[in-house]
Structures are given as C-alpha cells and as structure tokens.
Amino acid sequence: MSNMIQSNGGRDGGRDGGRDGARRSKFGRFGARRREVLPEEPLEYKNVAYLSKFVSANGRIQSRKRTGFSGQNQRKLAEAIKHARLIGLLPFVGRM
Amino acid sequence: MTLQRTRTYECMCLLDNREVRKGWQPLKDAVTGIFTKHGAKILSSRRWDERRLAYAIRGQQRGTYLLVYFAADTQSVTAIRRDLQFNESVLRDLLVECAEVPQTAYEPEAAFDVNAIPADDAPAAPEPVAAPQGEPVAETPTEA
C-alpha cells in the first residue's frame, strides 16, 4: 500500500479531476492551446497582396507566433514568399 | 532505360520591357518556343501582369510577367530551365510543379498595348485615398 500514488489528497481515489482539484490541462500549465488561424486566401506566390501582410517592414517573414498558422500552412507561406522574392514580386529586404 | 513520366508545370517568366516594347506576340512566341523545343505541350500561355518590380533586376525597375502552363517529361525540365536562363529577354523564371491548371488560365488574354507601358523611371502610381470623396466631412465640435 505504500507504493500507491495519492493525488488530490486521495479523496477521489487517485483519479485526476473531481471536486478537489482542476483536471490537469492537456496543453500545459498556462491555459488552452492557441487556436489555429486558417489562411483566408490561397498561399501562392502570385497572391502578392495577401502575402505582403505576413512580411514585416524590413521584408522578413513573420513567425508562426504572429501569423497563427499551423506548421503546414506556415511552411506554405514561407515557400510562397521566397518564390515571390525570386521573381521580383516581393523584396528580400525593405518595403515595396 | 530511362523512366518517362509527364507532369504538369507552371512557369512564371519575367520579361524585359525593352524586348516587350519591340512586340509582344513575337516575344511570347519566342519564349513558348523554348518549351516546345524540348517536347513540352503548352496548355496555356498568357500575360499575367506588367508591374513595378520589388527591386531592380538588370537595371530594370519594371517588367512584364508571362505565365505558362505546360505538360512536359520530367527529364526535359532541366533543359527548359537552362534555356530560359540563357535567354536574354527573360530576366527571371520560376518553374514549379502544378497539380492542376486553373480555369482562369484558359481565358483569352486581355489586349496589351506595348506602347502604353510606363517608362522605367516613371513615378509610382499614387496610392488610393482612403477617405471617401464627395461628401464633406462634418466638423465635430471640439469640447472645451
């Protein structure tokens, strides 16, 4: 019996949750996972007006933290911006 | 034995406006000829836009974009890309694989007047004014 793990003071028999404590968060200690943002328009290199929303004043690609995109969409965004830069649609450095 | 496999590609070519002013159709035919020379089948070829570039390329501030959709053997893509880079009138090219050709690519090309292309050193078009014009803005009384 000494090996038995007791949580919540053992009142709910070792289960998480219940009256004595909040259920352990699935996403860590600091609250719910950030909701994923979906792109409003296709992430293509030709869609320059939309892509330029995700480029900083210095011409840098915004981070996932700022765009809110999923990993897959963030990679599509980065590739589209890099393609647009190659053919002179977006600047490598600086503003249009 | 080499593996023969045909795929659909999309190629955006940035063309030199100095060559475009000499005539659009002959230049377009010359560029699409690079693709057909290597056995590609042109699905669509149309002018995408004429615009100011984000940075100067070979001393040019403006350029005309030609968007070509074609089906080609995977083995011939390297040769097509090399020939595009050798061509003097193609400033930049971007060749990517494309899953399907969009329906807009089959629409007829809009009329293009090469003489109406702005000069390279022309000032940028003024930005549209955000405030609606016509209605005078009522002055709000300032609080003392």
Short mmCIF file of N, CA, C and O in Angstrom, two decimals, chain A residues 44-48 83-93 95-96, chain B residues 10-12 14 48 51-55 57 65 67 69 92-94 96:
data_model
loop_
_atom_site.label_atom_id
_atom_site.label_comp_id
_atom_site.label_asym_id
_atom_site.label_seq_id
_atom_site.Cartn_x
_atom_site.Cartn_y
_atom_site.Cartn_z
N GLU A 44 -0.20 31.36 -52.35
CA GLU A 44 0.52 31.19 -53.61
C GLU A 44 1.45 32.38 -53.82
O GLU A 44 1.15 33.48 -53.36
N TYR A 45 2.50 32.18 -54.57
CA TYR A 45 3.46 33.27 -54.78
C TYR A 45 2.85 34.38 -55.61
O TYR A 45 3.31 35.52 -55.58
N LYS A 46 1.77 34.10 -56.38
CA LYS A 46 1.14 35.12 -57.22
C LYS A 46 0.24 36.05 -56.41
O LYS A 46 -0.09 37.13 -56.85
N ASN A 47 -0.17 35.58 -55.25
CA ASN A 47 -1.10 36.33 -54.41
C ASN A 47 -0.31 37.34 -53.55
O ASN A 47 -0.25 37.24 -52.33
N VAL A 48 0.29 38.30 -54.23
CA VAL A 48 1.28 39.17 -53.57
C VAL A 48 0.64 40.04 -52.49
O VAL A 48 1.20 40.23 -51.41
N HIS A 83 9.39 32.27 -53.12
CA HIS A 83 9.20 32.22 -54.57
C HIS A 83 8.92 33.61 -55.12
O HIS A 83 9.45 34.00 -56.16
N ALA A 84 8.07 34.36 -54.42
CA ALA A 84 7.73 35.71 -54.88
C ALA A 84 8.95 36.62 -54.88
O ALA A 84 9.11 37.48 -55.74
N ARG A 85 9.85 36.42 -53.91
CA ARG A 85 11.07 37.22 -53.86
C ARG A 85 11.95 36.92 -55.07
O ARG A 85 12.55 37.84 -55.63
N LEU A 86 12.00 35.66 -55.44
CA LEU A 86 12.91 35.26 -56.52
C LEU A 86 12.56 35.93 -57.84
O LEU A 86 13.45 36.21 -58.64
N ILE A 87 11.29 36.14 -58.09
CA ILE A 87 10.92 36.73 -59.38
C ILE A 87 10.55 38.20 -59.25
O ILE A 87 9.90 38.76 -60.12
N GLY A 88 10.98 38.82 -58.17
CA GLY A 88 10.86 40.27 -58.07
C GLY A 88 9.49 40.77 -57.68
O GLY A 88 9.19 41.94 -57.90
N LEU A 89 8.65 39.92 -57.12
CA LEU A 89 7.33 40.37 -56.70
C LEU A 89 7.35 40.92 -55.27
O LEU A 89 6.55 41.77 -54.92
N LEU A 90 8.25 40.40 -54.46
CA LEU A 90 8.39 40.88 -53.08
C LEU A 90 9.87 41.18 -52.83
O LEU A 90 10.74 40.53 -53.41
N PRO A 91 10.15 42.13 -51.97
CA PRO A 91 11.56 42.46 -51.72
C PRO A 91 12.22 41.45 -50.78
O PRO A 91 11.55 40.86 -49.93
N PHE A 92 13.52 41.28 -50.94
CA PHE A 92 14.27 40.48 -49.97
C PHE A 92 14.45 41.29 -48.69
O PHE A 92 14.35 40.77 -47.59
N VAL A 93 14.73 42.58 -48.86
CA VAL A 93 14.95 43.48 -47.73
C VAL A 93 14.18 44.76 -48.00
O VAL A 93 14.20 45.27 -49.12
N ARG A 95 10.83 47.59 -47.77
CA ARG A 95 9.42 47.69 -48.15
C ARG A 95 9.31 47.90 -49.64
O ARG A 95 10.23 48.40 -50.27
N MET A 96 8.15 47.54 -50.18
CA MET A 96 7.90 47.75 -51.62
C MET A 96 7.85 49.24 -51.92
O MET A 96 7.23 49.98 -51.20
N GLU B 10 4.10 24.82 -64.04
CA GLU B 10 3.71 26.22 -64.16
C GLU B 10 5.00 27.02 -64.19
O GLU B 10 5.88 26.80 -63.35
N CYS B 11 5.13 27.90 -65.14
CA CYS B 11 6.36 28.68 -65.24
C CYS B 11 6.01 30.16 -65.36
O CYS B 11 5.27 30.56 -66.25
N MET B 12 6.51 30.93 -64.42
CA MET B 12 6.33 32.39 -64.47
C MET B 12 7.63 33.00 -64.97
O MET B 12 8.68 32.82 -64.35
N LEU B 14 9.68 36.41 -66.07
CA LEU B 14 9.75 37.87 -66.02
C LEU B 14 10.50 38.34 -67.26
O LEU B 14 11.67 37.97 -67.46
N TRP B 48 0.52 37.72 -67.50
CA TRP B 48 -0.04 37.78 -66.15
C TRP B 48 -0.18 39.22 -65.70
O TRP B 48 -1.25 39.62 -65.26
N ARG B 51 4.20 45.20 -64.17
CA ARG B 51 4.23 45.94 -62.91
C ARG B 51 5.65 46.35 -62.53
O ARG B 51 6.63 45.89 -63.12
N ARG B 52 5.67 47.21 -61.54
CA ARG B 52 6.94 47.65 -60.97
C ARG B 52 7.53 46.52 -60.14
O ARG B 52 6.80 45.84 -59.39
N LEU B 53 8.82 46.29 -60.25
CA LEU B 53 9.46 45.20 -59.53
C LEU B 53 9.81 45.65 -58.11
O LEU B 53 9.95 46.84 -57.83
N ALA B 54 9.92 44.66 -57.22
CA ALA B 54 10.24 44.97 -55.83
C ALA B 54 11.68 45.45 -55.70
O ALA B 54 12.02 46.15 -54.74
N TYR B 55 12.54 45.07 -56.64
CA TYR B 55 13.92 45.54 -56.65
C TYR B 55 14.39 45.52 -58.10
O TYR B 55 13.81 44.81 -58.94
N ILE B 57 16.18 44.64 -61.39
CA ILE B 57 16.80 43.44 -61.96
C ILE B 57 17.41 43.84 -63.30
O ILE B 57 16.69 44.34 -64.17
N TYR B 65 5.21 40.00 -66.82
CA TYR B 65 5.21 38.59 -66.43
C TYR B 65 4.41 37.76 -67.43
O TYR B 65 3.29 38.14 -67.80
N LEU B 67 2.87 33.95 -67.85
CA LEU B 67 2.58 32.73 -67.09
C LEU B 67 2.27 31.61 -68.07
O LEU B 67 1.33 31.71 -68.86
N TYR B 69 1.56 27.47 -68.58
CA TYR B 69 1.27 26.14 -68.05
C TYR B 69 1.61 25.14 -69.13
O TYR B 69 1.20 25.33 -70.29
N ARG B 92 13.96 36.74 -65.16
CA ARG B 92 13.87 35.72 -64.11
C ARG B 92 12.85 34.69 -64.54
O ARG B 92 11.91 35.00 -65.30
N ASP B 93 13.00 33.48 -64.05
CA ASP B 93 11.97 32.46 -64.31
C ASP B 93 11.79 31.64 -63.05
O ASP B 93 12.71 31.46 -62.26
N LEU B 94 10.55 31.22 -62.86
CA LEU B 94 10.21 30.37 -61.72
C LEU B 94 9.40 29.21 -62.25
O LEU B 94 8.30 29.40 -62.79
N VAL B 96 7.64 25.74 -61.32
CA VAL B 96 7.17 24.88 -60.24
C VAL B 96 6.16 23.88 -60.78
O VAL B 96 5.51 24.12 -61.80
#
